[in-house]
Amino acid sequence: MNTDLSSAKWHKSSYSSYQGDCVEVGTGLPNAVPVRDSKDPHGPALAFTAAAWSAFLAEVKAGEFGV
């Protein structure tokens, strides 16, 4: 997925640690859900379809990853 992320509005995870170990998720893009490392905001980001992101979140909530 080749997506322009310049207009994304980034939000840190509510599970971010006090040490700065954070994941940020972008909103405001019609066809993508971008995810990046907050310690490297100008570094690479992953972009998922909304369906793929929803499926991932459902699996996390169901404990599929053992965390």
PDB file of N, CA, C and O in Angstrom, residues 4-51:
ATOM      1  N   ASP A   4       0.161   8.364   1.108  1.00  0.00           N
ATOM      2  CA  ASP A   4       0.712   9.619   1.612  1.00  0.00           C
ATOM      3  C   ASP A   4       0.216   9.805   3.042  1.00  0.00           C
ATOM      4  O   ASP A   4      -0.975   9.959   3.279  1.00  0.00           O
ATOM      5  N   LEU A   5       1.145   9.780   4.000  1.00  0.00           N
ATOM      6  CA  LEU A   5       0.782   9.870   5.415  1.00  0.00           C
ATOM      7  C   LEU A   5       0.909  11.283   5.972  1.00  0.00           C
ATOM      8  O   LEU A   5       0.721  11.499   7.167  1.00  0.00           O
ATOM      9  N   SER A   6       1.199  12.258   5.123  1.00  0.00           N
ATOM     10  CA  SER A   6       1.459  13.622   5.607  1.00  0.00           C
ATOM     11  C   SER A   6       0.245  14.262   6.285  1.00  0.00           C
ATOM     12  O   SER A   6       0.407  15.143   7.126  1.00  0.00           O
ATOM     13  N   SER A   7      -0.958  13.837   5.967  1.00  0.00           N
ATOM     14  CA  SER A   7      -2.139  14.439   6.587  1.00  0.00           C
ATOM     15  C   SER A   7      -2.673  13.633   7.778  1.00  0.00           C
ATOM     16  O   SER A   7      -3.690  14.001   8.366  1.00  0.00           O
ATOM     17  N   ALA A   8      -1.984  12.555   8.127  1.00  0.00           N
ATOM     18  CA  ALA A   8      -2.443  11.727   9.253  1.00  0.00           C
ATOM     19  C   ALA A   8      -2.322  12.499  10.568  1.00  0.00           C
ATOM     20  O   ALA A   8      -1.386  13.270  10.773  1.00  0.00           O
ATOM     21  N   LYS A   9      -3.275  12.291  11.440  1.00  0.00           N
ATOM     22  CA  LYS A   9      -3.230  12.842  12.799  1.00  0.00           C
ATOM     23  C   LYS A   9      -2.849  11.677  13.703  1.00  0.00           C
ATOM     24  O   LYS A   9      -3.560  10.681  13.774  1.00  0.00           O
ATOM     25  N   TRP A  10      -1.714  11.801  14.401  1.00  0.00           N
ATOM     26  CA  TRP A  10      -1.132  10.697  15.147  1.00  0.00           C
ATOM     27  C   TRP A  10      -1.559  10.719  16.609  1.00  0.00           C
ATOM     28  O   TRP A  10      -1.637  11.774  17.221  1.00  0.00           O
ATOM     29  N   HIS A  11      -1.808   9.529  17.158  1.00  0.00           N
ATOM     30  CA  HIS A  11      -2.234   9.369  18.544  1.00  0.00           C
ATOM     31  C   HIS A  11      -1.432   8.244  19.179  1.00  0.00           C
ATOM     32  O   HIS A  11      -1.341   7.153  18.608  1.00  0.00           O
ATOM     33  N   LYS A  12      -0.888   8.507  20.378  1.00  0.00           N
ATOM     34  CA  LYS A  12      -0.138   7.471  21.102  1.00  0.00           C
ATOM     35  C   LYS A  12      -1.091   6.473  21.733  1.00  0.00           C
ATOM     36  O   LYS A  12      -2.190   6.811  22.156  1.00  0.00           O
ATOM     37  N   SER A  13      -0.610   5.260  21.846  1.00  0.00           N
ATOM     38  CA  SER A  13      -1.380   4.212  22.496  1.00  0.00           C
ATOM     39  C   SER A  13      -1.600   4.556  23.963  1.00  0.00           C
ATOM     40  O   SER A  13      -0.720   5.101  24.633  1.00  0.00           O
ATOM     41  N   SER A  14      -2.766   4.228  24.468  1.00  0.00           N
ATOM     42  CA  SER A  14      -3.037   4.441  25.895  1.00  0.00           C
ATOM     43  C   SER A  14      -2.227   3.483  26.757  1.00  0.00           C
ATOM     44  O   SER A  14      -2.148   3.648  27.965  1.00  0.00           O
ATOM     45  N   TYR A  15      -1.604   2.488  26.146  1.00  0.00           N
ATOM     46  CA  TYR A  15      -0.767   1.534  26.871  1.00  0.00           C
ATOM     47  C   TYR A  15       0.708   1.912  26.813  1.00  0.00           C
ATOM     48  O   TYR A  15       1.564   1.120  27.191  1.00  0.00           O
ATOM     49  N   SER A  16       1.033   3.110  26.338  1.00  0.00           N
ATOM     50  CA  SER A  16       2.424   3.547  26.231  1.00  0.00           C
ATOM     51  C   SER A  16       3.075   3.574  27.607  1.00  0.00           C
ATOM     52  O   SER A  16       2.459   3.949  28.593  1.00  0.00           O
ATOM     53  N   SER A  17       4.333   3.198  27.628  1.00  0.00           N
ATOM     54  CA  SER A  17       5.046   3.185  28.910  1.00  0.00           C
ATOM     55  C   SER A  17       5.608   4.566  29.212  1.00  0.00           C
ATOM     56  O   SER A  17       5.770   5.411  28.333  1.00  0.00           O
ATOM     57  N   TYR A  18       5.939   4.787  30.465  1.00  0.00           N
ATOM     58  CA  TYR A  18       6.511   6.067  30.878  1.00  0.00           C
ATOM     59  C   TYR A  18       7.905   6.265  30.301  1.00  0.00           C
ATOM     60  O   TYR A  18       8.433   7.367  30.292  1.00  0.00           O
ATOM     61  N   GLN A  19       8.537   5.202  29.812  1.00  0.00           N
ATOM     62  CA  GLN A  19       9.878   5.290  29.237  1.00  0.00           C
ATOM     63  C   GLN A  19       9.847   5.692  27.765  1.00  0.00           C
ATOM     64  O   GLN A  19      10.878   5.817  27.138  1.00  0.00           O
ATOM     65  N   GLY A  20       8.678   5.880  27.221  1.00  0.00           N
ATOM     66  CA  GLY A  20       8.572   6.312  25.843  1.00  0.00           C
ATOM     67  C   GLY A  20       8.427   5.196  24.838  1.00  0.00           C
ATOM     68  O   GLY A  20       8.515   5.426  23.641  1.00  0.00           O
ATOM     69  N   ASP A  21       8.233   3.969  25.302  1.00  0.00           N
ATOM     70  CA  ASP A  21       8.023   2.846  24.378  1.00  0.00           C
ATOM     71  C   ASP A  21       6.594   2.930  23.856  1.00  0.00           C
ATOM     72  O   ASP A  21       5.670   2.417  24.473  1.00  0.00           O
ATOM     73  N   CYS A  22       6.410   3.606  22.739  1.00  0.00           N
ATOM     74  CA  CYS A  22       5.064   3.929  22.283  1.00  0.00           C
ATOM     75  C   CYS A  22       4.829   3.542  20.834  1.00  0.00           C
ATOM     76  O   CYS A  22       5.718   3.619  19.999  1.00  0.00           O
ATOM     77  N   VAL A  23       3.609   3.193  20.572  1.00  0.00           N
ATOM     78  CA  VAL A  23       3.127   2.996  19.221  1.00  0.00           C
ATOM     79  C   VAL A  23       2.123   4.108  18.966  1.00  0.00           C
ATOM     80  O   VAL A  23       1.317   4.439  19.835  1.00  0.00           O
ATOM     81  N   GLU A  24       2.197   4.702  17.800  1.00  0.00           N
ATOM     82  CA  GLU A  24       1.231   5.721  17.416  1.00  0.00           C
ATOM     83  C   GLU A  24       0.418   5.219  16.229  1.00  0.00           C
ATOM     84  O   GLU A  24       0.954   4.571  15.334  1.00  0.00           O
ATOM     85  N   VAL A  25      -0.865   5.534  16.252  1.00  0.00           N
ATOM     86  CA  VAL A  25      -1.763   5.174  15.165  1.00  0.00           C
ATOM     87  C   VAL A  25      -2.274   6.465  14.545  1.00  0.00           C
ATOM     88  O   VAL A  25      -2.650   7.397  15.258  1.00  0.00           O
ATOM     89  N   GLY A  26      -2.283   6.501  13.230  1.00  0.00           N
ATOM     90  CA  GLY A  26      -2.754   7.689  12.526  1.00  0.00           C
ATOM     91  C   GLY A  26      -4.221   7.569  12.152  1.00  0.00           C
ATOM     92  O   GLY A  26      -4.724   6.487  11.876  1.00  0.00           O
ATOM     93  N   THR A  27      -4.900   8.700  12.179  1.00  0.00           N
ATOM     94  CA  THR A  27      -6.297   8.761  11.757  1.00  0.00           C
ATOM     95  C   THR A  27      -6.435   9.835  10.687  1.00  0.00           C
ATOM     96  O   THR A  27      -5.531  10.633  10.463  1.00  0.00           O
ATOM     97  N   GLY A  28      -7.589   9.859  10.049  1.00  0.00           N
ATOM     98  CA  GLY A  28      -7.883  10.902   9.079  1.00  0.00           C
ATOM     99  C   GLY A  28      -7.572  10.530   7.643  1.00  0.00           C
ATOM    100  O   GLY A  28      -7.695  11.365   6.754  1.00  0.00           O
ATOM    101  N   LEU A  29      -7.183   9.290   7.409  1.00  0.00           N
ATOM    102  CA  LEU A  29      -6.926   8.852   6.041  1.00  0.00           C
ATOM    103  C   LEU A  29      -8.062   7.925   5.608  1.00  0.00           C
ATOM    104  O   LEU A  29      -8.436   7.021   6.346  1.00  0.00           O
ATOM    105  N   PRO A  30      -8.602   8.126   4.426  1.00  0.00           N
ATOM    106  CA  PRO A  30      -9.775   7.355   4.021  1.00  0.00           C
ATOM    107  C   PRO A  30      -9.519   5.872   3.758  1.00  0.00           C
ATOM    108  O   PRO A  30     -10.399   5.058   3.952  1.00  0.00           O
ATOM    109  N   ASN A  31      -8.320   5.511   3.339  1.00  0.00           N
ATOM    110  CA  ASN A  31      -8.074   4.131   2.925  1.00  0.00           C
ATOM    111  C   ASN A  31      -6.956   3.435   3.683  1.00  0.00           C
ATOM    112  O   ASN A  31      -6.485   2.389   3.235  1.00  0.00           O
ATOM    113  N   ALA A  32      -6.511   4.008   4.798  1.00  0.00           N
ATOM    114  CA  ALA A  32      -5.379   3.411   5.493  1.00  0.00           C
ATOM    115  C   ALA A  32      -5.403   3.721   6.983  1.00  0.00           C
ATOM    116  O   ALA A  32      -5.947   4.741   7.407  1.00  0.00           O
ATOM    117  N   VAL A  33      -4.809   2.821   7.747  1.00  0.00           N
ATOM    118  CA  VAL A  33      -4.570   3.036   9.171  1.00  0.00           C
ATOM    119  C   VAL A  33      -3.061   2.915   9.353  1.00  0.00           C
ATOM    120  O   VAL A  33      -2.516   1.806   9.385  1.00  0.00           O
ATOM    121  N   PRO A  34      -2.348   4.049   9.440  1.00  0.00           N
ATOM    122  CA  PRO A  34      -0.898   3.986   9.588  1.00  0.00           C
ATOM    123  C   PRO A  34      -0.493   3.787  11.045  1.00  0.00           C
ATOM    124  O   PRO A  34      -1.179   4.227  11.966  1.00  0.00           O
ATOM    125  N   VAL A  35       0.633   3.101  11.240  1.00  0.00           N
ATOM    126  CA  VAL A  35       1.175   2.819  12.568  1.00  0.00           C
ATOM    127  C   VAL A  35       2.672   3.099  12.521  1.00  0.00           C
ATOM    128  O   VAL A  35       3.348   2.730  11.560  1.00  0.00           O
ATOM    129  N   ARG A  36       3.192   3.760  13.572  1.00  0.00           N
ATOM    130  CA  ARG A  36       4.623   4.072  13.607  1.00  0.00           C
ATOM    131  C   ARG A  36       5.145   4.030  15.036  1.00  0.00           C
ATOM    132  O   ARG A  36       4.378   4.005  16.004  1.00  0.00           O
ATOM    133  N   ASP A  37       6.457   4.073  15.157  1.00  0.00           N
ATOM    134  CA  ASP A  37       7.152   4.141  16.440  1.00  0.00           C
ATOM    135  C   ASP A  37       7.249   5.613  16.828  1.00  0.00           C
ATOM    136  O   ASP A  37       7.827   6.411  16.091  1.00  0.00           O
ATOM    137  N   SER A  38       6.711   5.992  17.972  1.00  0.00           N
ATOM    138  CA  SER A  38       6.697   7.404  18.363  1.00  0.00           C
ATOM    139  C   SER A  38       8.091   7.962  18.602  1.00  0.00           C
ATOM    140  O   SER A  38       8.288   9.171  18.530  1.00  0.00           O
ATOM    141  N   LYS A  39       9.064   7.110  18.874  1.00  0.00           N
ATOM    142  CA  LYS A  39      10.429   7.585  19.087  1.00  0.00           C
ATOM    143  C   LYS A  39      11.102   7.968  17.773  1.00  0.00           C
ATOM    144  O   LYS A  39      12.147   8.600  17.776  1.00  0.00           O
ATOM    145  N   ASP A  40      10.507   7.582  16.662  1.00  0.00           N
ATOM    146  CA  ASP A  40      11.067   7.862  15.340  1.00  0.00           C
ATOM    147  C   ASP A  40       9.958   8.344  14.407  1.00  0.00           C
ATOM    148  O   ASP A  40       9.608   7.673  13.432  1.00  0.00           O
ATOM    149  N   PRO A  41       9.379   9.522  14.695  1.00  0.00           N
ATOM    150  CA  PRO A  41       8.212   9.979  13.928  1.00  0.00           C
ATOM    151  C   PRO A  41       8.489  10.245  12.444  1.00  0.00           C
ATOM    152  O   PRO A  41       7.562  10.274  11.649  1.00  0.00           O
ATOM    153  N   HIS A  42       9.750  10.431  12.083  1.00  0.00           N
ATOM    154  CA  HIS A  42      10.078  10.660  10.672  1.00  0.00           C
ATOM    155  C   HIS A  42      10.594   9.389  10.007  1.00  0.00           C
ATOM    156  O   HIS A  42      10.955   9.403   8.837  1.00  0.00           O
ATOM    157  N   GLY A  43      10.610   8.305  10.765  1.00  0.00           N
ATOM    158  CA  GLY A  43      11.046   7.022  10.233  1.00  0.00           C
ATOM    159  C   GLY A  43       9.917   6.322   9.505  1.00  0.00           C
ATOM    160  O   GLY A  43       8.881   6.909   9.207  1.00  0.00           O
ATOM    161  N   PRO A  44      10.106   5.050   9.253  1.00  0.00           N
ATOM    162  CA  PRO A  44       9.098   4.304   8.500  1.00  0.00           C
ATOM    163  C   PRO A  44       7.806   4.100   9.281  1.00  0.00           C
ATOM    164  O   PRO A  44       7.803   4.122  10.510  1.00  0.00           O
ATOM    165  N   ALA A  45       6.746   3.919   8.553  1.00  0.00           N
ATOM    166  CA  ALA A  45       5.439   3.606   9.141  1.00  0.00           C
ATOM    167  C   ALA A  45       4.831   2.463   8.344  1.00  0.00           C
ATOM    168  O   ALA A  45       5.135   2.284   7.161  1.00  0.00           O
ATOM    169  N   LEU A  46       4.017   1.697   9.004  1.00  0.00           N
ATOM    170  CA  LEU A  46       3.258   0.649   8.334  1.00  0.00           C
ATOM    171  C   LEU A  46       1.859   1.184   8.066  1.00  0.00           C
ATOM    172  O   LEU A  46       1.320   1.933   8.883  1.00  0.00           O
ATOM    173  N   ALA A  47       1.279   0.800   6.958  1.00  0.00           N
ATOM    174  CA  ALA A  47      -0.088   1.234   6.649  1.00  0.00           C
ATOM    175  C   ALA A  47      -0.934  -0.001   6.375  1.00  0.00           C
ATOM    176  O   ALA A  47      -0.566  -0.855   5.567  1.00  0.00           O
ATOM    177  N   PHE A  48      -2.047  -0.097   7.077  1.00  0.00           N
ATOM    178  CA  PHE A  48      -2.958  -1.234   6.967  1.00  0.00           C
ATOM    179  C   PHE A  48      -4.297  -0.770   6.410  1.00  0.00           C
ATOM    180  O   PHE A  48      -4.683   0.381   6.611  1.00  0.00           O
ATOM    181  N   THR A  49      -5.015  -1.679   5.799  1.00  0.00           N
ATOM    182  CA  THR A  49      -6.393  -1.365   5.441  1.00  0.00           C
ATOM    183  C   THR A  49      -7.197  -1.344   6.744  1.00  0.00           C
ATOM    184  O   THR A  49      -6.780  -1.930   7.750  1.00  0.00           O
ATOM    185  N   ALA A  50      -8.328  -0.682   6.726  1.00  0.00           N
ATOM    186  CA  ALA A  50      -9.171  -0.638   7.926  1.00  0.00           C
ATOM    187  C   ALA A  50      -9.606  -2.047   8.339  1.00  0.00           C
ATOM    188  O   ALA A  50      -9.629  -2.376   9.527  1.00  0.00           O
ATOM    189  N   ALA A  51      -9.898  -2.905   7.381  1.00  0.00           N
ATOM    190  CA  ALA A  51     -10.317  -4.273   7.691  1.00  0.00           C
ATOM    191  C   ALA A  51      -9.189  -5.061   8.346  1.00  0.00           C
ATOM    192  O   ALA A  51      -9.407  -5.792   9.325  1.00  0.00           O
TER     193      ALA A  51
END
